[in-house]
PDB file of C-alpha atoms in Angstrom:
ATOM      1  CA  UNK A1313      -5.873  -0.733 -32.009  1.00  0.00           C
ATOM      2  CA  UNK A1314      -4.378   2.600 -31.077  1.00  0.00           C
ATOM      3  CA  UNK A1315      -6.013   5.860 -32.077  1.00  0.00           C
ATOM      4  CA  UNK A1316      -4.062   8.884 -33.220  1.00  0.00           C
ATOM      5  CA  UNK A1317      -4.671  11.933 -31.059  1.00  0.00           C
ATOM      6  CA  UNK A1318      -2.653  14.654 -32.767  1.00  0.00           C
ATOM      7  CA  UNK A1319      -4.953  17.567 -33.569  1.00  0.00           C
ATOM      8  CA  UNK A1320      -8.140  15.672 -32.728  1.00  0.00           C
ATOM      9  CA  UNK A1321     -10.462  17.198 -30.148  1.00  0.00           C
ATOM     10  CA  UNK A1322     -10.669  15.398 -26.853  1.00  0.00           C
ATOM     11  CA  UNK A1323     -13.591  13.024 -26.522  1.00  0.00           C
ATOM     12  CA  UNK A1324     -16.212  13.955 -23.938  1.00  0.00           C
ATOM     13  CA  UNK A1325     -15.456  11.574 -21.103  1.00  0.00           C
ATOM     14  CA  UNK A1326     -16.608  11.571 -17.491  1.00  0.00           C
ATOM     15  CA  UNK A1327     -14.052  12.517 -14.867  1.00  0.00           C
ATOM     16  CA  UNK A1328     -13.912   8.871 -13.788  1.00  0.00           C
ATOM     17  CA  UNK A1329     -12.546   7.877 -17.204  1.00  0.00           C
ATOM     18  CA  UNK A1330      -9.789  10.480 -16.938  1.00  0.00           C
ATOM     19  CA  UNK A1331      -8.999   9.300 -13.392  1.00  0.00           C
ATOM     20  CA  UNK A1332      -8.720   5.666 -14.547  1.00  0.00           C
ATOM     21  CA  UNK A1333      -6.562   6.731 -17.487  1.00  0.00           C
ATOM     22  CA  UNK A1334      -4.472   8.696 -15.001  1.00  0.00           C
ATOM     23  CA  UNK A1335      -3.973   5.565 -12.918  1.00  0.00           C
ATOM     24  CA  UNK A1336      -2.762   3.817 -16.064  1.00  0.00           C
ATOM     25  CA  UNK A1337      -0.352   6.647 -16.893  1.00  0.00           C
ATOM     26  CA  UNK A1338       2.212   5.418 -14.381  1.00  0.00           C
ATOM     27  CA  UNK A1339       4.706   2.806 -15.643  1.00  0.00           C
ATOM     28  CA  UNK A1340       3.653  -0.821 -15.802  1.00  0.00           C
ATOM     29  CA  UNK A1341       0.594  -2.905 -16.508  1.00  0.00           C
ATOM     30  CA  UNK A1342      -2.219  -3.253 -14.011  1.00  0.00           C
ATOM     31  CA  UNK A1343      -5.390  -5.263 -13.640  1.00  0.00           C
ATOM     32  CA  UNK A1344      -8.679  -3.562 -12.855  1.00  0.00           C
ATOM     33  CA  UNK A1345      -8.331  -4.894  -9.320  1.00  0.00           C
ATOM     34  CA  UNK A1346      -4.832  -3.376  -9.051  1.00  0.00           C
ATOM     35  CA  UNK A1347      -6.236  -0.030 -10.206  1.00  0.00           C
ATOM     36  CA  UNK A1348      -8.971  -0.238  -7.566  1.00  0.00           C
ATOM     37  CA  UNK A1349      -6.415  -0.918  -4.828  1.00  0.00           C
ATOM     38  CA  UNK A1350      -4.317   2.011  -5.997  1.00  0.00           C
ATOM     39  CA  UNK A1351      -7.341   4.309  -6.162  1.00  0.00           C
ATOM     40  CA  UNK A1352      -8.241   3.276  -2.615  1.00  0.00           C
ATOM     41  CA  UNK A1353      -4.686   4.001  -1.446  1.00  0.00           C
ATOM     42  CA  UNK A1354      -4.391   7.433  -3.038  1.00  0.00           C
ATOM     43  CA  UNK A1355      -7.179   8.839  -5.193  1.00  0.00           C
ATOM     44  CA  UNK A1356      -9.880   8.484  -2.537  1.00  0.00           C
ATOM     45  CA  UNK A1357      -8.115  10.871  -0.183  1.00  0.00           C
ATOM     46  CA  UNK A1358      -8.558  13.869  -2.480  1.00  0.00           C
ATOM     47  CA  UNK A1359     -11.026  12.933  -5.218  1.00  0.00           C
ATOM     48  CA  UNK A1360     -12.914   9.677  -4.832  1.00  0.00           C
ATOM     49  CA  UNK A1361     -12.376   6.013  -5.485  1.00  0.00           C
ATOM     50  CA  UNK A1362     -14.580   4.538  -8.194  1.00  0.00           C
ATOM     51  CA  UNK A1363     -16.223   1.175  -7.641  1.00  0.00           C
ATOM     52  CA  UNK A1364     -14.568  -1.814  -9.295  1.00  0.00           C
ATOM     53  CA  UNK A1365     -17.474  -2.049 -11.755  1.00  0.00           C
ATOM     54  CA  UNK A1366     -16.927   1.597 -12.753  1.00  0.00           C
ATOM     55  CA  UNK A1367     -13.228   0.961 -13.286  1.00  0.00           C
ATOM     56  CA  UNK A1368     -13.955  -1.962 -15.608  1.00  0.00           C
ATOM     57  CA  UNK A1369     -16.582   0.051 -17.513  1.00  0.00           C
ATOM     58  CA  UNK A1370     -14.104   2.871 -18.030  1.00  0.00           C
ATOM     59  CA  UNK A1371     -11.324   0.466 -19.038  1.00  0.00           C
ATOM     60  CA  UNK A1372     -13.612  -0.940 -21.726  1.00  0.00           C
ATOM     61  CA  UNK A1373     -14.425   2.570 -22.954  1.00  0.00           C
ATOM     62  CA  UNK A1374     -10.740   3.565 -22.930  1.00  0.00           C
ATOM     63  CA  UNK A1375      -9.851   0.469 -24.947  1.00  0.00           C
ATOM     64  CA  UNK A1376     -12.567   1.273 -27.489  1.00  0.00           C
ATOM     65  CA  UNK A1377     -11.090   4.764 -27.878  1.00  0.00           C
ATOM     66  CA  UNK A1378      -7.596   3.337 -28.318  1.00  0.00           C
ATOM     67  CA  UNK A1379      -6.379   5.045 -25.132  1.00  0.00           C
ATOM     68  CA  UNK A1380      -5.644   1.736 -23.391  1.00  0.00           C
ATOM     69  CA  UNK A1381      -4.830  -1.811 -24.434  1.00  0.00           C
ATOM     70  CA  UNK A1382      -5.026  -5.049 -22.523  1.00  0.00           C
ATOM     71  CA  UNK A1383      -3.632  -8.531 -22.652  1.00  0.00           C
ATOM     72  CA  UNK A1384      -4.434 -11.755 -20.877  1.00  0.00           C
ATOM     73  CA  UNK A1385      -1.693 -12.931 -18.540  1.00  0.00           C
ATOM     74  CA  UNK A1386      -1.842 -16.496 -17.293  1.00  0.00           C
ATOM     75  CA  UNK A1387      -1.965 -16.363 -13.531  1.00  0.00           C
ATOM     76  CA  UNK A1388      -2.517 -19.993 -12.631  1.00  0.00           C
ATOM     77  CA  UNK A1389      -4.489 -23.017 -13.791  1.00  0.00           C
ATOM     78  CA  UNK A1390      -7.773 -21.650 -12.486  1.00  0.00           C
ATOM     79  CA  UNK A1391      -7.935 -18.187 -13.984  1.00  0.00           C
ATOM     80  CA  UNK A1392      -6.263 -15.637 -16.168  1.00  0.00           C
ATOM     81  CA  UNK A1393      -5.707 -11.996 -15.431  1.00  0.00           C
ATOM     82  CA  UNK A1394      -6.336  -9.102 -17.829  1.00  0.00           C
ATOM     83  CA  UNK A1395      -3.638  -6.448 -17.604  1.00  0.00           C
ATOM     84  CA  UNK A1396      -4.083  -2.929 -18.955  1.00  0.00           C
ATOM     85  CA  UNK A1397      -1.662  -0.233 -19.998  1.00  0.00           C
ATOM     86  CA  UNK A1398      -2.023   3.237 -21.466  1.00  0.00           C
ATOM     87  CA  UNK A1399      -1.244   3.771 -25.166  1.00  0.00           C
ATOM     88  CA  UNK A1400       0.718   6.663 -26.622  1.00  0.00           C
ATOM     89  CA  UNK A1401      -2.523   8.284 -27.783  1.00  0.00           C
ATOM     90  CA  UNK A1402      -3.995   7.751 -24.321  1.00  0.00           C
ATOM     91  CA  UNK A1403      -0.960   9.416 -22.767  1.00  0.00           C
ATOM     92  CA  UNK A1404      -1.299  12.304 -25.233  1.00  0.00           C
ATOM     93  CA  UNK A1405      -5.038  12.682 -24.581  1.00  0.00           C
ATOM     94  CA  UNK A1406      -4.520  12.617 -20.814  1.00  0.00           C
ATOM     95  CA  UNK A1407      -1.724  15.188 -21.010  1.00  0.00           C
ATOM     96  CA  UNK A1408      -3.921  17.431 -23.182  1.00  0.00           C
ATOM     97  CA  UNK A1409      -6.842  17.041 -20.787  1.00  0.00           C
ATOM     98  CA  UNK A1410      -4.634  17.826 -17.756  1.00  0.00           C
ATOM     99  CA  UNK A1411      -3.111  20.887 -19.459  1.00  0.00           C
ATOM    100  CA  UNK A1412      -6.121  22.370 -21.232  1.00  0.00           C
ATOM    101  CA  UNK A1413      -9.311  21.420 -19.421  1.00  0.00           C
ATOM    102  CA  UNK A1414     -10.238  23.802 -16.600  1.00  0.00           C
ATOM    103  CA  UNK A1415     -10.189  22.050 -13.241  1.00  0.00           C
ATOM    104  CA  UNK A1416     -13.115  24.108 -11.988  1.00  0.00           C
ATOM    105  CA  UNK A1417     -13.752  24.935  -8.364  1.00  0.00           C
ATOM    106  CA  UNK A1418     -13.982  22.101  -5.854  1.00  0.00           C
ATOM    107  CA  UNK A1419     -17.505  21.014  -5.021  1.00  0.00           C
ATOM    108  CA  UNK A1420     -18.193  21.059  -1.310  1.00  0.00           C
ATOM    109  CA  UNK A1421     -21.075  18.860  -0.182  1.00  0.00           C
ATOM    110  CA  UNK A1422     -20.444  18.427   3.504  1.00  0.00           C
ATOM    111  CA  UNK A1423     -23.064  16.206   5.102  1.00  0.00           C
ATOM    112  CA  UNK A1424     -21.845  16.974   8.624  1.00  0.00           C
ATOM    113  CA  UNK A1425     -22.062  20.738   8.058  1.00  0.00           C
ATOM    114  CA  UNK A1426     -25.575  20.270   6.651  1.00  0.00           C
ATOM    115  CA  UNK A1427     -26.618  18.392   9.818  1.00  0.00           C
ATOM    116  CA  UNK A1428     -25.261  21.200  12.015  1.00  0.00           C
ATOM    117  CA  UNK A1429     -26.935  23.789   9.776  1.00  0.00           C
ATOM    118  CA  UNK A1430     -30.191  21.959  10.563  1.00  0.00           C
ATOM    119  CA  UNK A1431     -29.256  21.767  14.245  1.00  0.00           C
ATOM    120  CA  UNK A1432     -32.487  23.426  15.335  1.00  0.00           C
ATOM    121  CA  UNK A1433     -34.168  20.133  14.366  1.00  0.00           C
ATOM    122  CA  UNK A1434     -31.778  17.896  16.329  1.00  0.00           C
ATOM    123  CA  UNK A1435     -31.083  17.093  19.928  1.00  0.00           C
ATOM    124  CA  UNK A1436     -27.757  18.368  21.306  1.00  0.00           C
ATOM    125  CA  UNK A1437     -26.436  14.846  21.864  1.00  0.00           C
ATOM    126  CA  UNK A1438     -27.195  13.872  18.252  1.00  0.00           C
ATOM    127  CA  UNK A1439     -25.186  16.811  16.945  1.00  0.00           C
ATOM    128  CA  UNK A1440     -22.314  16.099  19.319  1.00  0.00           C
ATOM    129  CA  UNK A1441     -22.284  12.455  18.241  1.00  0.00           C
ATOM    130  CA  UNK A1442     -22.257  13.418  14.549  1.00  0.00           C
ATOM    131  CA  UNK A1443     -19.324  15.780  15.060  1.00  0.00           C
ATOM    132  CA  UNK A1444     -17.353  13.333  17.218  1.00  0.00           C
ATOM    133  CA  UNK A1445     -17.846  10.555  14.647  1.00  0.00           C
ATOM    134  CA  UNK A1446     -16.687  12.887  11.893  1.00  0.00           C
ATOM    135  CA  UNK A1447     -13.655  13.989  13.884  1.00  0.00           C
ATOM    136  CA  UNK A1448     -12.743  10.355  14.553  1.00  0.00           C
ATOM    137  CA  UNK A1449     -13.217   9.476  10.870  1.00  0.00           C
ATOM    138  CA  UNK A1450     -10.960  12.368   9.830  1.00  0.00           C
ATOM    139  CA  UNK A1451      -8.331  11.279  12.360  1.00  0.00           C
ATOM    140  CA  UNK A1452      -8.344   7.662  11.133  1.00  0.00           C
ATOM    141  CA  UNK A1453      -8.239   8.805   7.497  1.00  0.00           C
ATOM    142  CA  UNK A1454      -5.267  10.983   8.387  1.00  0.00           C
ATOM    143  CA  UNK A1455      -3.428   7.882   9.629  1.00  0.00           C
ATOM    144  CA  UNK A1456      -4.204   6.082   6.344  1.00  0.00           C
ATOM    145  CA  UNK A1457      -3.058   9.057   4.261  1.00  0.00           C
ATOM    146  CA  UNK A1458       0.241   9.177   6.119  1.00  0.00           C
ATOM    147  CA  UNK A1459       0.798   5.460   5.479  1.00  0.00           C
ATOM    148  CA  UNK A1460       0.087   5.903   1.759  1.00  0.00           C
ATOM    149  CA  UNK A1461       2.277   8.985   1.678  1.00  0.00           C
ATOM    150  CA  UNK A1462       5.207   7.051   3.139  1.00  0.00           C
ATOM    151  CA  UNK A1463       4.930   4.328   0.488  1.00  0.00           C
ATOM    152  CA  UNK A1464       4.640   6.812  -2.417  1.00  0.00           C
ATOM    153  CA  UNK A1465       7.400   9.188  -1.348  1.00  0.00           C
ATOM    154  CA  UNK A1466      10.345   7.847  -3.342  1.00  0.00           C
ATOM    155  CA  UNK A1467       8.663   6.243  -6.349  1.00  0.00           C
ATOM    156  CA  UNK A1468       5.882   8.696  -7.228  1.00  0.00           C
ATOM    157  CA  UNK A1469       6.810  12.315  -6.426  1.00  0.00           C
ATOM    158  CA  UNK A1470       3.673  14.011  -7.801  1.00  0.00           C
ATOM    159  CA  UNK A1471       1.201  11.623  -6.149  1.00  0.00           C
ATOM    160  CA  UNK A1472       3.268  12.086  -2.972  1.00  0.00           C
ATOM    161  CA  UNK A1473       2.732  15.865  -3.234  1.00  0.00           C
ATOM    162  CA  UNK A1474      -1.020  15.355  -3.489  1.00  0.00           C
ATOM    163  CA  UNK A1475      -0.957  12.933  -0.575  1.00  0.00           C
ATOM    164  CA  UNK A1476       0.861  15.621   1.439  1.00  0.00           C
ATOM    165  CA  UNK A1477      -1.965  18.006   0.508  1.00  0.00           C
ATOM    166  CA  UNK A1478      -4.464  15.292   1.533  1.00  0.00           C
ATOM    167  CA  UNK A1479      -2.687  14.961   4.867  1.00  0.00           C
ATOM    168  CA  UNK A1480      -3.119  18.687   5.481  1.00  0.00           C
ATOM    169  CA  UNK A1481      -6.749  18.525   4.364  1.00  0.00           C
ATOM    170  CA  UNK A1482      -7.696  15.673   6.715  1.00  0.00           C
ATOM    171  CA  UNK A1483      -5.768  17.284   9.557  1.00  0.00           C
ATOM    172  CA  UNK A1484      -7.761  20.482   8.963  1.00  0.00           C
ATOM    173  CA  UNK A1485     -10.998  18.481   8.727  1.00  0.00           C
ATOM    174  CA  UNK A1486     -10.265  16.902  12.117  1.00  0.00           C
ATOM    175  CA  UNK A1487      -9.447  20.322  13.599  1.00  0.00           C
ATOM    176  CA  UNK A1488     -12.569  21.877  12.046  1.00  0.00           C
ATOM    177  CA  UNK A1489     -14.705  19.200  13.702  1.00  0.00           C
ATOM    178  CA  UNK A1490     -13.073  19.965  17.055  1.00  0.00           C
ATOM    179  CA  UNK A1491     -13.680  23.683  16.468  1.00  0.00           C
ATOM    180  CA  UNK A1492     -17.315  23.058  15.553  1.00  0.00           C
ATOM    181  CA  UNK A1493     -17.776  20.998  18.730  1.00  0.00           C
ATOM    182  CA  UNK A1494     -16.417  23.906  20.798  1.00  0.00           C
ATOM    183  CA  UNK A1495     -18.633  26.374  18.912  1.00  0.00           C
ATOM    184  CA  UNK A1496     -21.635  24.122  19.482  1.00  0.00           C
ATOM    185  CA  UNK A1497     -20.960  24.013  23.220  1.00  0.00           C
ATOM    186  CA  UNK A1498     -20.682  27.829  23.294  1.00  0.00           C
ATOM    187  CA  UNK A1499     -23.977  28.133  21.440  1.00  0.00           C
ATOM    188  CA  UNK A1500     -25.755  25.786  23.832  1.00  0.00           C
ATOM    189  CA  UNK A1501     -24.359  27.650  26.849  1.00  0.00           C
ATOM    190  CA  UNK A1502     -25.648  30.932  25.424  1.00  0.00           C
ATOM    191  CA  UNK A1503     -29.033  29.345  24.755  1.00  0.00           C
ATOM    192  CA  UNK A1504     -29.473  28.259  28.318  1.00  0.00           C
ATOM    193  CA  UNK A1505     -27.038  25.621  29.412  1.00  0.00           C
ATOM    194  CA  UNK A1506     -28.257  22.571  27.465  1.00  0.00           C
ATOM    195  CA  UNK A1507     -24.691  21.623  26.628  1.00  0.00           C
ATOM    196  CA  UNK A1508     -23.075  20.484  29.826  1.00  0.00           C
ATOM    197  CA  UNK A1509     -21.572  17.501  27.979  1.00  0.00           C
TER     198      UNK A1509
END
């Protein structure tokens, strides 16, 4: 059953529902598992990737609202696969949400920065280790972003733009960690030479 959106106010949905509907807005049908793989290959680099259980919960909600429909596709003798697609009213609702709902400022909750902020309670080696691990994580994520960016380039121009932004973000995150390590060493030198590491 497909709902009619024209003139109706948008339902109050969590951001995860809009993200899942956004994943469905690209051509084709997808299973919940397919949506999870796609979220892991793109969405997680700039927003977050919902758990598979969250995706299925949101798909159920979106179907109840008439924003998505599903069908069972026979996969093999052992199991069937449920495939989802966005409806016209879902496409309209998503477009309205994207156009009219304020994005709001990004929320920065940086666990590494919080650890450094509390550096007076840590040993120098612990802080160094935290920053090195974060730098290495940012560098490996950067490699993954570039791989996703290469595969999206021709088929999905707007996701490719966001992946380019994600590439710059993770490159900056890596460089910020290197900068913080250098700043930490300077601080320790000024405090009495604890940092000869």
